Coordinates of C-alpha atoms in Angstrom, one line a residue:
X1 CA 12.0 26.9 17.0
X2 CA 14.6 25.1 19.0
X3 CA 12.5 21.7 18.7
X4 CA 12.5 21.8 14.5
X5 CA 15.5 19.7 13.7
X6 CA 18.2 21.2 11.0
X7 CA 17.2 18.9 8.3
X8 CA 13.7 19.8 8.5
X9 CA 15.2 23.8 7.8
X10 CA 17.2 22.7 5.3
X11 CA 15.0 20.5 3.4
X12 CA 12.5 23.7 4.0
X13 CA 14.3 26.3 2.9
X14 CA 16.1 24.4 -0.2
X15 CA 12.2 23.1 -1.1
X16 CA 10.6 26.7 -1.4
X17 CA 13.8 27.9 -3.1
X18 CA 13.5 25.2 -6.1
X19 CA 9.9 26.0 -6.2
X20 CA 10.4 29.6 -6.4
X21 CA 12.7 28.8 -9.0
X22 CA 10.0 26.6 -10.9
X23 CA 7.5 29.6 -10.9
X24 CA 9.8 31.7 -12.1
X25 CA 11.5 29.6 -14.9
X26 CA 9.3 29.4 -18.1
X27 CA 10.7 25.8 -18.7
X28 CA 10.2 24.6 -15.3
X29 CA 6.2 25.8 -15.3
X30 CA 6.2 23.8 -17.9
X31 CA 7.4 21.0 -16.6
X32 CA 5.4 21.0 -13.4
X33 CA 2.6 21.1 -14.6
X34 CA 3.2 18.2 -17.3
X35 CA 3.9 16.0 -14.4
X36 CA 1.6 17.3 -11.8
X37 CA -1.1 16.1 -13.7
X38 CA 0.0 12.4 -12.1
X39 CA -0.6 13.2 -8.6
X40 CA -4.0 12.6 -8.2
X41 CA -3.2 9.0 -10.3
X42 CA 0.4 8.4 -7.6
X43 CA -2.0 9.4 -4.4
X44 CA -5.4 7.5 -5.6
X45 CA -3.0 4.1 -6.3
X46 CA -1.6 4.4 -2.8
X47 CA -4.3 4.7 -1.0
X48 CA -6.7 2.4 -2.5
X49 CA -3.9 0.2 -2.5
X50 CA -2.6 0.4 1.0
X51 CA -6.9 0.4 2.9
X52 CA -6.9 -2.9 0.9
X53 CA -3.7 -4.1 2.2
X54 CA -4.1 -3.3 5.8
X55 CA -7.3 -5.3 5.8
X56 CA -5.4 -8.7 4.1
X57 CA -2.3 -8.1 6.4
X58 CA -4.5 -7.9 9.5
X59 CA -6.3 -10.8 8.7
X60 CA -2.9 -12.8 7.6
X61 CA -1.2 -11.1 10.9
X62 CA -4.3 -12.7 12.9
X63 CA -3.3 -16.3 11.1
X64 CA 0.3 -15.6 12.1
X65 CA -0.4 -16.1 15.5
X66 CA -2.8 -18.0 15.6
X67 CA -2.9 -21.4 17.4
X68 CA -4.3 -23.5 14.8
X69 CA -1.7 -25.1 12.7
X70 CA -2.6 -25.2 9.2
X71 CA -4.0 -21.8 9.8
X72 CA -0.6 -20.8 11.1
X73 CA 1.6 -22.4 8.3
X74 CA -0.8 -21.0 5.4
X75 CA -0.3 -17.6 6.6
X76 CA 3.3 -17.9 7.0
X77 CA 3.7 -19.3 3.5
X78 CA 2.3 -16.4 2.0
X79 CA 4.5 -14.2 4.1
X80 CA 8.0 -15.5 3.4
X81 CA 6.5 -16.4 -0.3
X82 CA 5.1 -13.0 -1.1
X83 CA 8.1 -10.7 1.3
X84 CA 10.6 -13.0 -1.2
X85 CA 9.9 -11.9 -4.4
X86 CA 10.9 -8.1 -5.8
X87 CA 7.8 -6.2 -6.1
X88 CA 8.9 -5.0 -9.3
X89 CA 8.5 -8.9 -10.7
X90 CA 5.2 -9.2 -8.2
X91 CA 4.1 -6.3 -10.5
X92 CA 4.8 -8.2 -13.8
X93 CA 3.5 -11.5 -12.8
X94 CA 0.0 -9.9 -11.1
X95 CA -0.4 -8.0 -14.2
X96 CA 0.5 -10.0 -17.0
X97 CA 0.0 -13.7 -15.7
X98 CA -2.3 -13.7 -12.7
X99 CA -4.9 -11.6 -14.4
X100 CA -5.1 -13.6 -17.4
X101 CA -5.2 -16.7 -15.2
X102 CA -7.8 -15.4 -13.2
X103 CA -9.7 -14.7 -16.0
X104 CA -9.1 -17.9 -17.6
X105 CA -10.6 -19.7 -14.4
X106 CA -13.6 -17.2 -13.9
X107 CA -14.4 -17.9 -18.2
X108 CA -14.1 -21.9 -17.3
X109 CA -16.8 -21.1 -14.3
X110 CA -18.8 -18.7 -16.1
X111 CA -18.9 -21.9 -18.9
X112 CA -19.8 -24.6 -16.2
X113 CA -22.6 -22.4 -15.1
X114 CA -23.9 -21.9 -18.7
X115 CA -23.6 -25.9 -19.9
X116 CA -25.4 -26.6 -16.4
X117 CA -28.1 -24.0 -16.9
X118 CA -27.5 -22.3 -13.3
X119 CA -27.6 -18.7 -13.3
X120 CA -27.9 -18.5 -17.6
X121 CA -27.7 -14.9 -17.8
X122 CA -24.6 -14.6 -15.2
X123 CA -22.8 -18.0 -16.5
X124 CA -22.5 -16.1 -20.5
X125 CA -21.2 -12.7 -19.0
X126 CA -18.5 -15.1 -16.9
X127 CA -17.6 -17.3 -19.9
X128 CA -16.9 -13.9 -22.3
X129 CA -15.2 -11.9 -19.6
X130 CA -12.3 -10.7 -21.7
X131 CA -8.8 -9.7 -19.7
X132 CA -9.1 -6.3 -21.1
X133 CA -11.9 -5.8 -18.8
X134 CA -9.7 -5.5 -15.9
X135 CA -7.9 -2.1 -16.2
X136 CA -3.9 -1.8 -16.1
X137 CA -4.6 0.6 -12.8
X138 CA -6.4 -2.2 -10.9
X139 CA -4.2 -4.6 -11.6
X140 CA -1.1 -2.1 -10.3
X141 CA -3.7 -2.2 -7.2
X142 CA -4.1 -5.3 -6.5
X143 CA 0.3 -6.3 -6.9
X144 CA 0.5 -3.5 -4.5
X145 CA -2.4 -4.8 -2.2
X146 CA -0.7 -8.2 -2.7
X147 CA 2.9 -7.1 -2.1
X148 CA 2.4 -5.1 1.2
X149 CA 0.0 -6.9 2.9
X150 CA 2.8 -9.5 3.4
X151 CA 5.4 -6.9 5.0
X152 CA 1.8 -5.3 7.5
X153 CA 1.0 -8.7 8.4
X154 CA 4.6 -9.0 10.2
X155 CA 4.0 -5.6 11.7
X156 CA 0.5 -6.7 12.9
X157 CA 1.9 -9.8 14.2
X158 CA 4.5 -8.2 16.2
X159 CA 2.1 -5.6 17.4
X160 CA -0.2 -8.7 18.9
X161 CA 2.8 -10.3 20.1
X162 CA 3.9 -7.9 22.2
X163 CA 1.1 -7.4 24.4
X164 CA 1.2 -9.6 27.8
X165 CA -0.2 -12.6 27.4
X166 CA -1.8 -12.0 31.3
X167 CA -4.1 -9.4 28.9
X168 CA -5.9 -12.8 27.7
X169 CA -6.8 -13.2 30.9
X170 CA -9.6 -11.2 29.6
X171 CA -11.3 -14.6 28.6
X172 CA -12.0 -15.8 32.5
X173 CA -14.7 -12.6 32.7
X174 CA -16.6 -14.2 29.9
X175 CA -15.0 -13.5 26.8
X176 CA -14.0 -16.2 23.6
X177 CA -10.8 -15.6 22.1
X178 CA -12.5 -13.6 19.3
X179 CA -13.9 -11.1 21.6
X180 CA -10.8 -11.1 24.0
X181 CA -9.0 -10.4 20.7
X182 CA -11.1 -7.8 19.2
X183 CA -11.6 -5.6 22.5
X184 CA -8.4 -6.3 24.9
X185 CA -5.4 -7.2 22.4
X186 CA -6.1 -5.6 18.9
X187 CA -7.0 -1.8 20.1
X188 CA -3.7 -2.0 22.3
X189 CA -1.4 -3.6 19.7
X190 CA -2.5 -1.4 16.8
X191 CA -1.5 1.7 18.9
X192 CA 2.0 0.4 18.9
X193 CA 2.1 -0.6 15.2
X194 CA 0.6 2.7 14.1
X195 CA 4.1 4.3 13.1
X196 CA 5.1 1.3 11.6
X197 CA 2.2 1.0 9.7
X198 CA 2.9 4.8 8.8
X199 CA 6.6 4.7 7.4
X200 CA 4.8 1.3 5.4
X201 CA 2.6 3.8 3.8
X202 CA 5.3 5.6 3.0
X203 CA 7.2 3.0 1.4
X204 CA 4.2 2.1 -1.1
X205 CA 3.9 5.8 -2.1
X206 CA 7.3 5.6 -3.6
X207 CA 7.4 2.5 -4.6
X208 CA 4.1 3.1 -6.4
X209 CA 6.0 5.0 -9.0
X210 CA 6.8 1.4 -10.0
X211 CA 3.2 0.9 -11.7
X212 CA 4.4 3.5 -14.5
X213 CA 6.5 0.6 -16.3
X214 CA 2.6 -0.7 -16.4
X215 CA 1.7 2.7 -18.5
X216 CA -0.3 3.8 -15.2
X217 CA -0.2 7.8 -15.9
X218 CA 1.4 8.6 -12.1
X219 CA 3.8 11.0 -11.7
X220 CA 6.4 8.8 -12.8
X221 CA 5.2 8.0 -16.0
X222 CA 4.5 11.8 -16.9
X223 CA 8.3 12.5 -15.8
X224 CA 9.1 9.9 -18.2
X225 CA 6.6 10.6 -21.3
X226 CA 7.5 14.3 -21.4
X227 CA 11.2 14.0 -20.5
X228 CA 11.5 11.5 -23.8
X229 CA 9.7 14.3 -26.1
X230 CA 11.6 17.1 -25.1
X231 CA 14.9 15.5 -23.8
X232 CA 14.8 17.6 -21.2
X233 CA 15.9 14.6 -18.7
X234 CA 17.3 16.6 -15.6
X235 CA 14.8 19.2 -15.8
X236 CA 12.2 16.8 -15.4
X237 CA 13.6 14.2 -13.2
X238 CA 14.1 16.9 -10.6
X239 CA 10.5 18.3 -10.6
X240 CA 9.5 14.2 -10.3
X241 CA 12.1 14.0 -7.2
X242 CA 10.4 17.0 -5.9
X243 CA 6.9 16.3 -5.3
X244 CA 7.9 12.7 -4.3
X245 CA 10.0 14.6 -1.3
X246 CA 6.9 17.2 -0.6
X247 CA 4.9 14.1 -0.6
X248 CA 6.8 11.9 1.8
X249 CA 8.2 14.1 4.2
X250 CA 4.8 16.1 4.4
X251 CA 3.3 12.3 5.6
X252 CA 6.7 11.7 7.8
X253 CA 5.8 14.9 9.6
X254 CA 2.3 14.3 10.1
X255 CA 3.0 10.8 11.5
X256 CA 5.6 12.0 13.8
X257 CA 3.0 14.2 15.2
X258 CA 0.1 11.9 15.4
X259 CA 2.9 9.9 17.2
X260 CA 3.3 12.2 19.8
X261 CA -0.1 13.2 20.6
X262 CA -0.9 9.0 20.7
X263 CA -1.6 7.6 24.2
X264 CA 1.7 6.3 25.6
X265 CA -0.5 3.5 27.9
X266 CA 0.1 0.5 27.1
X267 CA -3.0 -1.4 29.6
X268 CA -1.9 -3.9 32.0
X269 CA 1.9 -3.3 31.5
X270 CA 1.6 -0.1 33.7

């Protein structure tokens, strides 16, 4: 008992008393389950979101330290481009100007295709591709993909950074650069990054509440739809603060113990 800090009691002990008070309080049931029914919505966003993201940020974290120089400079564009801009407005523009744009250039392919005769059948269903074909939730995705994989690709690049460069020494038994990468450096460098990556998870659960400005039906926009039919405002805004706190800390925990039970080894550096 002696190694669970006082917050964790506190937090504990004042999170089953407001949910023993939500049971027990007609209103509150209520409540709850309104807005539970945008948890699956808040934890389906996140992850979809964040697998995508840690894929584009270890790819751009590989271009951040790579030697080739227009490689280099691309990636680190995006990074300072993309880590500069609120996500909030990253949101906005994804949704309401790069969709449309990005259907307006697959229509002028799908068009091409068509007045060329190449792929008939695939050019028409390009060229009439509406925008209302790409639902509000994947567009929420792929601003959230697009935001964070900006903010991993600095963790992953620190993580590859701070292996000795004597572990590329890995190259004189035989191996290129891509293998010496992919077996020596990356398996030791995402160990370190791992609780970085973690509280970045984190983050993007909360700040996924952002995609209910978007009408996305997360736990968020629930809150907000039944606390403007009832005006019950605090009522609801504290169930909403509630299961964003079970959420967070419950992954905090479970990150802090994945942390310890990691392998401390660090490969040549011992």
């Amino acid at each position: 008992m002696a190694r669970v800090p006082f917050w964790l009691i506190a937090a504990m002990i004042l999170g089953l008393v407001f949910l023993a008070f939500m049971l027990t309080d007609a209103d509150y049931r209520v409540i709850l389950a309104a807005v539970s029914k945008g948890i699956g919505v808040t934890i389906r966003v996140s992850l979809i979101a964040y697998a995508i993201a840690l894929v584009f940020g270890l790819i751009i974290g590989l271009g951040r330290v790579s030697s080739h120089r227009i490689i280099n400079e691309i990636a680190t564009f995006y990074v300072e481009i993309v880590r500069g801009v609120p996500m909030l407005v990253l949101l906005y523009y994804i949704v309401f100007a790069g969709a449309p744009g990005l259907i307006s250039a697959i229509n002028w392919i799908g068009t091409g295709m068509r007045n060329a005769g190449i792929v008939p059948g695939l050019g028409d269903s390009l060229a009439n591709m509406n925008v209302r074909n790409i639902d509000f939730t994947i567009r929420v995705i792929l601003a959230l993909c697009i935001g964070y994989s900006a903010f991993l690709a600095e963790i992953f690049r620190g993580g590859i950074q701070s292996i000795e460069r004597g572990q590329m020494d890995a190259r004189s038994l035989g191996m290129s650069y891509p293998q010496a990468m992919r077996h020596v450096i990356l398996p030791q460098a995402i160990r370190r990054v791992l609780p970085p990556l973690g509280n970045d998870f984190i983050a993007m659960l909360k700040d996924s509440s952002l995609v209910s400005v978007m009408g996305v039906a997360d736990i968020t926009y629930q809150g907000k739809v039944y606390s403007a039919s009832t005006f019950q405002f605090f009522e609801t805004y504290n169930v909403v603060g509630y299961l964003y706190l079970v959420m967070t800390i419950s992954l905090a925990l479970l990150l802090r113990y994945l942390e310890r039970r990691m392998p401390q080894h660090s490969g040549a550096s011992h």
